[in-house]
PDB file of C-alpha atoms and ligand atoms in Angstrom:
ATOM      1  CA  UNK A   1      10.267  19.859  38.548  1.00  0.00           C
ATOM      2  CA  UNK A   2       8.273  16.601  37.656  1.00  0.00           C
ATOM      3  CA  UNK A   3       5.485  16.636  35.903  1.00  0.00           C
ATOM      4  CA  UNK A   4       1.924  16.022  38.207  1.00  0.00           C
ATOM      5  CA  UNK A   5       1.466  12.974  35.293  1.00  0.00           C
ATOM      6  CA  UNK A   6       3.334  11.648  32.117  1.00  0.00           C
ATOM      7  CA  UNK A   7       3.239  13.974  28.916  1.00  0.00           C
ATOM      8  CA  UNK A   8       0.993  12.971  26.589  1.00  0.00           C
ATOM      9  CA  UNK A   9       2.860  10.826  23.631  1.00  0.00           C
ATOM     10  CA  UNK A  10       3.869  12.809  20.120  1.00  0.00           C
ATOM     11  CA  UNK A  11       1.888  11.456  17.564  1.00  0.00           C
ATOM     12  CA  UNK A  12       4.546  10.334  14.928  1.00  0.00           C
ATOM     13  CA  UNK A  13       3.850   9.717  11.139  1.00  0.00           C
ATOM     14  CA  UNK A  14       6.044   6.741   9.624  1.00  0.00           C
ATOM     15  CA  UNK A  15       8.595   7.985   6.760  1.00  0.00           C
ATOM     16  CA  UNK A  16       8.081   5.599   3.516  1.00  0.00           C
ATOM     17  CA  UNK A  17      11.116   3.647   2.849  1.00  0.00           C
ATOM     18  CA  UNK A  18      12.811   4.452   5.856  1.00  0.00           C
ATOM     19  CA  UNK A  19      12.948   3.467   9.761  1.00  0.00           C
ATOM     20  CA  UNK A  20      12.494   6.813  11.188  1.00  0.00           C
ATOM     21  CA  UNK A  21       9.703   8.778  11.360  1.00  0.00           C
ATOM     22  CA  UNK A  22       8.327  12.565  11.511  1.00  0.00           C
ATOM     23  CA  UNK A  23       6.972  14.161  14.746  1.00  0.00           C
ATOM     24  CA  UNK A  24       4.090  15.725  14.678  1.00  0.00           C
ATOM     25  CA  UNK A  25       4.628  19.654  16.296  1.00  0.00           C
ATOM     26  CA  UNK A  26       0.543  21.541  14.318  1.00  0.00           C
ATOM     27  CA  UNK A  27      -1.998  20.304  12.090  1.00  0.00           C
ATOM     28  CA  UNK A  28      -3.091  23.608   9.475  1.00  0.00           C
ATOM     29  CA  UNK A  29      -5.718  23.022   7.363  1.00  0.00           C
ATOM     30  CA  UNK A  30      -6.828  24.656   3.956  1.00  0.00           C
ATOM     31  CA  UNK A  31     -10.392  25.172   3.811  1.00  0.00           C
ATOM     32  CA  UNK A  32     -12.001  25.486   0.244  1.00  0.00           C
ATOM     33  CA  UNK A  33      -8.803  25.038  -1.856  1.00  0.00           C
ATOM     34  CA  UNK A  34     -10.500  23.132  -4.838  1.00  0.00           C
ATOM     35  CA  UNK A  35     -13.490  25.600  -7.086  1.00  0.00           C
ATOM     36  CA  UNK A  36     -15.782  22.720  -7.591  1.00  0.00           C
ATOM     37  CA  UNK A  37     -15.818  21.861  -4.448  1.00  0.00           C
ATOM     38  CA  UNK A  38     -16.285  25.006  -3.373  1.00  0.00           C
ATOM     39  CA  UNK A  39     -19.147  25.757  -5.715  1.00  0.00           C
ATOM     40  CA  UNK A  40     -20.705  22.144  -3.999  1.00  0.00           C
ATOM     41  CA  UNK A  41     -20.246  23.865  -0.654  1.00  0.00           C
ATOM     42  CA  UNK A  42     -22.027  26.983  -1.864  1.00  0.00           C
ATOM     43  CA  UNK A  43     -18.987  29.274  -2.500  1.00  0.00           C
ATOM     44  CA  UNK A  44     -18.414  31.118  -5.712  1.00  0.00           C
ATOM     45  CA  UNK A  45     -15.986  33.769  -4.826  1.00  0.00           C
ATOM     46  CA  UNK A  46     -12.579  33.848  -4.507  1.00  0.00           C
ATOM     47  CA  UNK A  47     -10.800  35.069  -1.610  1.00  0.00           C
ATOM     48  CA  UNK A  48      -7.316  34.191   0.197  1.00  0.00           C
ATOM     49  CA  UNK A  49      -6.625  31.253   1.695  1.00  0.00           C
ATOM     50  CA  UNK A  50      -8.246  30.670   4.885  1.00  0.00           C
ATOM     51  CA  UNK A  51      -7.087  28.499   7.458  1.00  0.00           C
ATOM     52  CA  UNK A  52      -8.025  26.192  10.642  1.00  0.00           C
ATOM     53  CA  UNK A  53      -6.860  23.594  12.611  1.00  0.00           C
ATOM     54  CA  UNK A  54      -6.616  19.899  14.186  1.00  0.00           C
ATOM     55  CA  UNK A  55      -4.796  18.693  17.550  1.00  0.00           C
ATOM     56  CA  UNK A  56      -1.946  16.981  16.658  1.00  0.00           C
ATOM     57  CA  UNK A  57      -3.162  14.215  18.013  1.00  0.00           C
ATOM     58  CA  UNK A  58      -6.142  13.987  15.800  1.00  0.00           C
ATOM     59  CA  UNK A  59      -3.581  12.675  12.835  1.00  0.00           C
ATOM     60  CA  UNK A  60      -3.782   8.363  13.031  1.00  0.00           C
ATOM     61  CA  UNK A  61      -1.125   7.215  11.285  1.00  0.00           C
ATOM     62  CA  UNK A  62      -1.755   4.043   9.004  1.00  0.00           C
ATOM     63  CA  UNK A  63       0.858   2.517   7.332  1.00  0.00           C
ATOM     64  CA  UNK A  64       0.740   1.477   3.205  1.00  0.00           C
ATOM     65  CA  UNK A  65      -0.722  -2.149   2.644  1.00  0.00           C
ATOM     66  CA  UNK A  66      -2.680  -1.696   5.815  1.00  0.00           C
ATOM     67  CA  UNK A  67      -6.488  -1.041   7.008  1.00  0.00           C
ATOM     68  CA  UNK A  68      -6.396   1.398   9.423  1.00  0.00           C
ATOM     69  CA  UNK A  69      -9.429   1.714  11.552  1.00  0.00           C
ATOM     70  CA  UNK A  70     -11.362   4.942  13.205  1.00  0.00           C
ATOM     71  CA  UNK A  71     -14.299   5.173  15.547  1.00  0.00           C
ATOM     72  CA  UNK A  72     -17.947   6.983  13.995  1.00  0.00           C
ATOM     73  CA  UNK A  73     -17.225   9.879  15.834  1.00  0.00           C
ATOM     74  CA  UNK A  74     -19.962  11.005  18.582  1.00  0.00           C
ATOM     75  CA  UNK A  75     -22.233  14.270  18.410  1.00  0.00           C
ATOM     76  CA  UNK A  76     -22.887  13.593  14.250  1.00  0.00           C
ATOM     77  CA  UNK A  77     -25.032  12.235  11.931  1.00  0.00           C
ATOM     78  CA  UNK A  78     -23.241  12.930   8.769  1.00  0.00           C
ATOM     79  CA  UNK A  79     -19.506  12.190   8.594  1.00  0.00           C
ATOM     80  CA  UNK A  80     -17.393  13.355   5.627  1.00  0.00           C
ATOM     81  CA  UNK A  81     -14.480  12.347   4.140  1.00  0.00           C
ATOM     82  CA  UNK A  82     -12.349  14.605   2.354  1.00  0.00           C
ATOM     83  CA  UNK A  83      -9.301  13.476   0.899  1.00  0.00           C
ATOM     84  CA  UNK A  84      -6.575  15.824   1.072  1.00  0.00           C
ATOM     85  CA  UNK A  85      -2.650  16.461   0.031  1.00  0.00           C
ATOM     86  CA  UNK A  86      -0.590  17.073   2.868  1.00  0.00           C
ATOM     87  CA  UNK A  87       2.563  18.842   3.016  1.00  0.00           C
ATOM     88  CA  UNK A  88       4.787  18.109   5.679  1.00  0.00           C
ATOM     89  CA  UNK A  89       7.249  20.789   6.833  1.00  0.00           C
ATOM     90  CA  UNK A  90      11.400  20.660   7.696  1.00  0.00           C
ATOM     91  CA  UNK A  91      12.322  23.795   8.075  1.00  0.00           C
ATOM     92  CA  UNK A  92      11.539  26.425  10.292  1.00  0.00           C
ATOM     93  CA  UNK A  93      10.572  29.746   8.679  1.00  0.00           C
ATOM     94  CA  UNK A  94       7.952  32.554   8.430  1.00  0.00           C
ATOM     95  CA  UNK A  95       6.764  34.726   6.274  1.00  0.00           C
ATOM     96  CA  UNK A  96       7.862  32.267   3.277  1.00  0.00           C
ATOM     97  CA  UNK A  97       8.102  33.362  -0.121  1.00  0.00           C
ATOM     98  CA  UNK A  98       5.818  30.904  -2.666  1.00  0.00           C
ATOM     99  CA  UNK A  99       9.570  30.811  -4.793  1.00  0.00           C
ATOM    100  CA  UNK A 100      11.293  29.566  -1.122  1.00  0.00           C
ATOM    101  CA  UNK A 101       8.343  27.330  -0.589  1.00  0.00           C
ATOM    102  CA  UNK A 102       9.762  24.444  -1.780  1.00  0.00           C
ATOM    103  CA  UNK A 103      12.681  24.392   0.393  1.00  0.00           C
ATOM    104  CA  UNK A 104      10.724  24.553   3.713  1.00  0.00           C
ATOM    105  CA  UNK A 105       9.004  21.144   2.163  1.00  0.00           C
ATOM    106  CA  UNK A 106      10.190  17.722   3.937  1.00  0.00           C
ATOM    107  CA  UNK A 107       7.685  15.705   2.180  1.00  0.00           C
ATOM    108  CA  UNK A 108       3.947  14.670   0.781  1.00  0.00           C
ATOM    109  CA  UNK A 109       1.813  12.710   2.168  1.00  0.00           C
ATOM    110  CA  UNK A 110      -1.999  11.134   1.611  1.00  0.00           C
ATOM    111  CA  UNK A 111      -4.423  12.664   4.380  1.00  0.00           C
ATOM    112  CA  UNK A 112      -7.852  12.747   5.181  1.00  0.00           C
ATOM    113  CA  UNK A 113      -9.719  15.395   6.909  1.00  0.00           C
ATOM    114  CA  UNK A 114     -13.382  13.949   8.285  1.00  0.00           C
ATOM    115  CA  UNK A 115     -15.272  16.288   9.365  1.00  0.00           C
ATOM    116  CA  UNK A 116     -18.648  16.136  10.972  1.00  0.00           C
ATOM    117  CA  UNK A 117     -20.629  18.215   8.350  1.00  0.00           C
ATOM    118  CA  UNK A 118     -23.690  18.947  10.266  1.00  0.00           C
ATOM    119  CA  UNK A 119     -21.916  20.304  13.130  1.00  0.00           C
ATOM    120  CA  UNK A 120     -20.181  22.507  10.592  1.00  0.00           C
ATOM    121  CA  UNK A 121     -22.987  23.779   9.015  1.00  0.00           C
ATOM    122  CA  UNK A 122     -24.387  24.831  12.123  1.00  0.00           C
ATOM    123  CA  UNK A 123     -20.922  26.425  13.606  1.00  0.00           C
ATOM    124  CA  UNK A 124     -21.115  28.268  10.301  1.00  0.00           C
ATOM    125  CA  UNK A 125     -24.545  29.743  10.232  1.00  0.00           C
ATOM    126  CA  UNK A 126     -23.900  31.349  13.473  1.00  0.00           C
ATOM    127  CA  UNK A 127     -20.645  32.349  12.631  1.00  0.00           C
ATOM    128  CA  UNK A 128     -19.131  30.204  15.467  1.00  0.00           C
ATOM    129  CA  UNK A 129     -15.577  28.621  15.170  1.00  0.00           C
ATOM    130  CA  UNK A 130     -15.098  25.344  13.340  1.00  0.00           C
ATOM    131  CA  UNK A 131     -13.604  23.340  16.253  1.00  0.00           C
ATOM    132  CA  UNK A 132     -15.947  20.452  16.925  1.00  0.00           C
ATOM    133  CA  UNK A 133     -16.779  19.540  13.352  1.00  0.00           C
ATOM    134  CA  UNK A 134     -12.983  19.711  12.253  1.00  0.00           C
ATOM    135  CA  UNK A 135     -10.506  18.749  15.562  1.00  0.00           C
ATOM    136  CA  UNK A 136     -12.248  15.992  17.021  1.00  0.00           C
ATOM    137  CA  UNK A 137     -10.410  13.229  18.021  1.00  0.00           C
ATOM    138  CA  UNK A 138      -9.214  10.354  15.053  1.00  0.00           C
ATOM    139  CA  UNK A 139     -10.475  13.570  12.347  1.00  0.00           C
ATOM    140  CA  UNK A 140      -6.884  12.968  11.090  1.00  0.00           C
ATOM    141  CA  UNK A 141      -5.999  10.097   9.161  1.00  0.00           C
ATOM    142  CA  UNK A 142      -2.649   9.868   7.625  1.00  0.00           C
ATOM    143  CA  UNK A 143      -0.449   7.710   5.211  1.00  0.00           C
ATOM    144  CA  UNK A 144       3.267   7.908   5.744  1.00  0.00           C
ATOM    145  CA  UNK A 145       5.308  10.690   4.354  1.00  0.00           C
ATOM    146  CA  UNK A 146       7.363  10.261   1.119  1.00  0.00           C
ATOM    147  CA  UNK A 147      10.459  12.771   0.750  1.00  0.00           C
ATOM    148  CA  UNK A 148      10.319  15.740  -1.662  1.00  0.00           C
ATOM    149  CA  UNK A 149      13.464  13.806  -3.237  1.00  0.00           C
ATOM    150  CA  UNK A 150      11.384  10.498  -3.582  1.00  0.00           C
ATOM    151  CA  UNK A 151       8.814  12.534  -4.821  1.00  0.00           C
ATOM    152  CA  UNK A 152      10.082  15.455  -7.075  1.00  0.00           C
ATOM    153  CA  UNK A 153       7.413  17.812  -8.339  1.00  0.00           C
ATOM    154  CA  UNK A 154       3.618  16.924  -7.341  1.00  0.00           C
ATOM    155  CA  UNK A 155       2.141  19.984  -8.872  1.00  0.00           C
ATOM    156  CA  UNK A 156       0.090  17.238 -11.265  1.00  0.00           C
ATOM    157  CA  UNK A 157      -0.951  14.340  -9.661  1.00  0.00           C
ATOM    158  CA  UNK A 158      -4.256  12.725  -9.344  1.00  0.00           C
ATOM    159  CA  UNK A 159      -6.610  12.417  -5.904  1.00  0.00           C
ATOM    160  CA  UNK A 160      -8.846   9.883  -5.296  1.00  0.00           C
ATOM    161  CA  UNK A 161     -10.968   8.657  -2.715  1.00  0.00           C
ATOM    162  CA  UNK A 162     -13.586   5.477  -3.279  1.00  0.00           C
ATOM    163  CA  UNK A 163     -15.897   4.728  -0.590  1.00  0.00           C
ATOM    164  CA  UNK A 164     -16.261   0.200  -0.311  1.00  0.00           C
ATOM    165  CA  UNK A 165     -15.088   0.187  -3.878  1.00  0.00           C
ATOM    166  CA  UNK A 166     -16.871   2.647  -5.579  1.00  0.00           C
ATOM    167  CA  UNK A 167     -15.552   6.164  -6.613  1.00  0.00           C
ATOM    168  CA  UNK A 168     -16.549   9.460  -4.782  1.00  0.00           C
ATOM    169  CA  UNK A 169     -14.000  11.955  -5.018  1.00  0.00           C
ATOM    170  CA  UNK A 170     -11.607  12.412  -8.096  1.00  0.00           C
ATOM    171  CA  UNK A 171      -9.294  15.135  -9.232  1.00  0.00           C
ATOM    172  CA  UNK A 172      -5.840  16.500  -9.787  1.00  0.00           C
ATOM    173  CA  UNK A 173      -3.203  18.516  -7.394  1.00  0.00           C
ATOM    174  CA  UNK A 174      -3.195  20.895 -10.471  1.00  0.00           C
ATOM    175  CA  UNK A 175      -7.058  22.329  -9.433  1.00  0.00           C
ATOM    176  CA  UNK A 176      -5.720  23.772  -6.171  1.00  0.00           C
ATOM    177  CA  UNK A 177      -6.805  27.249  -5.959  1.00  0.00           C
ATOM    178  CA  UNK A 178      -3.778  27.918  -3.763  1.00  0.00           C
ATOM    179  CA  UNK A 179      -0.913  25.637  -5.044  1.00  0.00           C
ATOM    180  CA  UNK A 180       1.121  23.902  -2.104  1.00  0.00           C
ATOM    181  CA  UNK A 181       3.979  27.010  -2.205  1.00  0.00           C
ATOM    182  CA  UNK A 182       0.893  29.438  -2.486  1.00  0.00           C
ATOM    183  CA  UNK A 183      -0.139  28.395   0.430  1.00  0.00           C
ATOM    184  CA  UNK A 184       3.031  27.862   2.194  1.00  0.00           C
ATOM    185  CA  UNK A 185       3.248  31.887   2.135  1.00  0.00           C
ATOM    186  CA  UNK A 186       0.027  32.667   2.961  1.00  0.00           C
ATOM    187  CA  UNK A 187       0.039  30.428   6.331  1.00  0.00           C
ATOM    188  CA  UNK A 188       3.565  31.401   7.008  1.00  0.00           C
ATOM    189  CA  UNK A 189       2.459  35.024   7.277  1.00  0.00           C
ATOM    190  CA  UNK A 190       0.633  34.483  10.152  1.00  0.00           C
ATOM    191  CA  UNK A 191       2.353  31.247  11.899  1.00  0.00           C
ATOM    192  CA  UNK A 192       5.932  30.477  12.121  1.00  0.00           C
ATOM    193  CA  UNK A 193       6.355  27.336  10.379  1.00  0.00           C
ATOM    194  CA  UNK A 194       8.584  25.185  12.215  1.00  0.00           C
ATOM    195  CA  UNK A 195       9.701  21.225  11.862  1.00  0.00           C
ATOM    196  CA  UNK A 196       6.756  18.388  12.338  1.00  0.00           C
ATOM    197  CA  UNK A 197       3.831  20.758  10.806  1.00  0.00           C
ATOM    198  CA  UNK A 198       1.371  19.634   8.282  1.00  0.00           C
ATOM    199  CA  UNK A 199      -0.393  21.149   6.533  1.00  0.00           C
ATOM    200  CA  UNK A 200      -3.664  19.712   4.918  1.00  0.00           C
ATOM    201  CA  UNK A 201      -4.143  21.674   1.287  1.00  0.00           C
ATOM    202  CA  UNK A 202      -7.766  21.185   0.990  1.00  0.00           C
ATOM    203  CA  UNK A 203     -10.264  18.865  -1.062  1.00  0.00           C
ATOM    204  CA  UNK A 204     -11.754  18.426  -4.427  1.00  0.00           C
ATOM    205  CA  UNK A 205     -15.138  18.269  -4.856  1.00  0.00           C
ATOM    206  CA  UNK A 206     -17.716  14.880  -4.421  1.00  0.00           C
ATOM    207  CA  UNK A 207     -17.331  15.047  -0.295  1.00  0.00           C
ATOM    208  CA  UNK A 208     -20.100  12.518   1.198  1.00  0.00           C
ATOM    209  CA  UNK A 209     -21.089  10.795   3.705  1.00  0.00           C
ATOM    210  CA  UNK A 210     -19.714   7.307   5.334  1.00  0.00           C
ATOM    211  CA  UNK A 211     -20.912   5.268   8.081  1.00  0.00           C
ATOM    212  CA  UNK A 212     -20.247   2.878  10.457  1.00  0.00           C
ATOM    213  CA  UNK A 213     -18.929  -0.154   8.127  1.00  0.00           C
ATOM    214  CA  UNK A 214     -17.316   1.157   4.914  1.00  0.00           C
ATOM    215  CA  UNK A 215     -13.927   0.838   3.896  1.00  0.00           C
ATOM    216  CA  UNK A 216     -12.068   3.995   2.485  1.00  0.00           C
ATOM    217  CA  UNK A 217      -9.155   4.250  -0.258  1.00  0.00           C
ATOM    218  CA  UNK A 218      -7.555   7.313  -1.173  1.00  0.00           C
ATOM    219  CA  UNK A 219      -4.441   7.702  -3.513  1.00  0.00           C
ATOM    220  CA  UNK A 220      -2.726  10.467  -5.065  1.00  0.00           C
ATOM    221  CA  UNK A 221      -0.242   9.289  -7.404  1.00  0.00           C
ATOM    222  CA  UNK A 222       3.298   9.630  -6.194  1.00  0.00           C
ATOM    223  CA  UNK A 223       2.770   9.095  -3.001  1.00  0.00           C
ATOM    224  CA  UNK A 224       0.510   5.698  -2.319  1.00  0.00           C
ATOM    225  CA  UNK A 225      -2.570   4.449  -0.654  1.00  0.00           C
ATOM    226  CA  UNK A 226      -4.539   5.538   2.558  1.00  0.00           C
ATOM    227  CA  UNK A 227      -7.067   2.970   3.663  1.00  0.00           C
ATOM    228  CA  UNK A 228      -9.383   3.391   6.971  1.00  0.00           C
ATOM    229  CA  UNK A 229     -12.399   1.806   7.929  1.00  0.00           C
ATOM    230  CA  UNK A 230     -15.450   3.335   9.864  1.00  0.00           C
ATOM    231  CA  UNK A 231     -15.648   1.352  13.002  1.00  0.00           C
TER     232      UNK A 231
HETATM  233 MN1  LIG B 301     -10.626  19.795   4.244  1.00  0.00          MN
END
């Protein structure tokens, strides 16, 4: 049978150095994966790995060298960037071992996961589910994807994010509560991980506001740029 309209596209993130590119299937996200930016969020405990989730079609792909560009997002008056690691998985599996992590890994890639942190804070306090500050549409922006060969080991590598040329957010892979294979388990215990699934790790502390105007650079080292302006 035909469909009643077109399926929508498969967002696709570009593969550094090469001409193909990787399909996007889930977004998983890490919430609270760095201590001091837990502490700045009010958290001092430490519990397992919790976990939500974007559309797939919240991730906008900008290439290296480029500016990519994202609307202010309706229904907020305090947008946040947090600049993430993402993992990018090639192999399906479930219930992962953190030793066998490494071999469900395609690649790495630069991410950032706005979220509208008033909306949050109010989904929060009444104990209501995270969707609307986390999945809204363009919450995703992503740099391509460099291979775990290109890349080798990323378990030290330092995150950064400046805001129109001044520094907000800066730390190291190695201050992950839940280090990438860590997490790979965890999140593989209750989803089957399959091809074209990202996974956002979480963000170090010094999250802040940005509005209509600024220009955002991230970096980790290893694995390039990510630059977006607030339309
Ligand atoms: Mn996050």
């Amino acid at each position: 049978m035909n469909h009643v309209f077109a399926a929508s596209p498969t967002v696709s993130v570009p593969v550094a150095g090469s001409e193909r590119s990787f399909p996007i299937h889930r977004i998983y996200c890490v919430g609270r994966n760095y201590v001091e930016h837990k502490k700045e969020m009010g958290f001092t405990d430490r519990d397992p790995p919790f976990f939500f989730m974007k559309p797939a079609d919240a991730a906008v792909p900008i290439s290296h060298g480029a500016v990519g560009e994202i609307p202010y997002p309706p229904a907020t008056q305090n947008l946040h960037h947090e600049i993430e690691l993402v993992v990018a998985i090639g192999t399906r599996g479930r219930n992962i071992s953190a030793e066998e992590a490494p071999g469900y890994i395609f690649g790495y890639a630069v991410g950032l996961d706005m979220t509208r942190r008033d909306l949050q804070f109010a989904m929060r306090d009444k104990g209501r589910p995270w969707d609307v500050s986390k999945g809204f549409d363009h919450s995703a922006p992503i740099a391509p994807i460099h291979t775990l060969e290109e890349v080798g080991d990323l378990s030290n590598a330092a995150i950064l994010l400046d805001v129109n040329g001044a520094n907000r957010q800066s730390s190291d892979i190695s201050k992950l509560i839940w280090n990438v294979n860590e997490t790979i388990a965890h999140l593989s215990t209750y989803f089957e991980l399959v091809p074209g699934d990202l996974i956002f790790t979480g963000t170090p502390e010094g999250v802040g506001a940005v509005v209509s105007g600024d220009q955002l650079e991230g970096r980790i080292d290893g694995l390039g740029d990510l630059r977006v302006r607030i339309a």
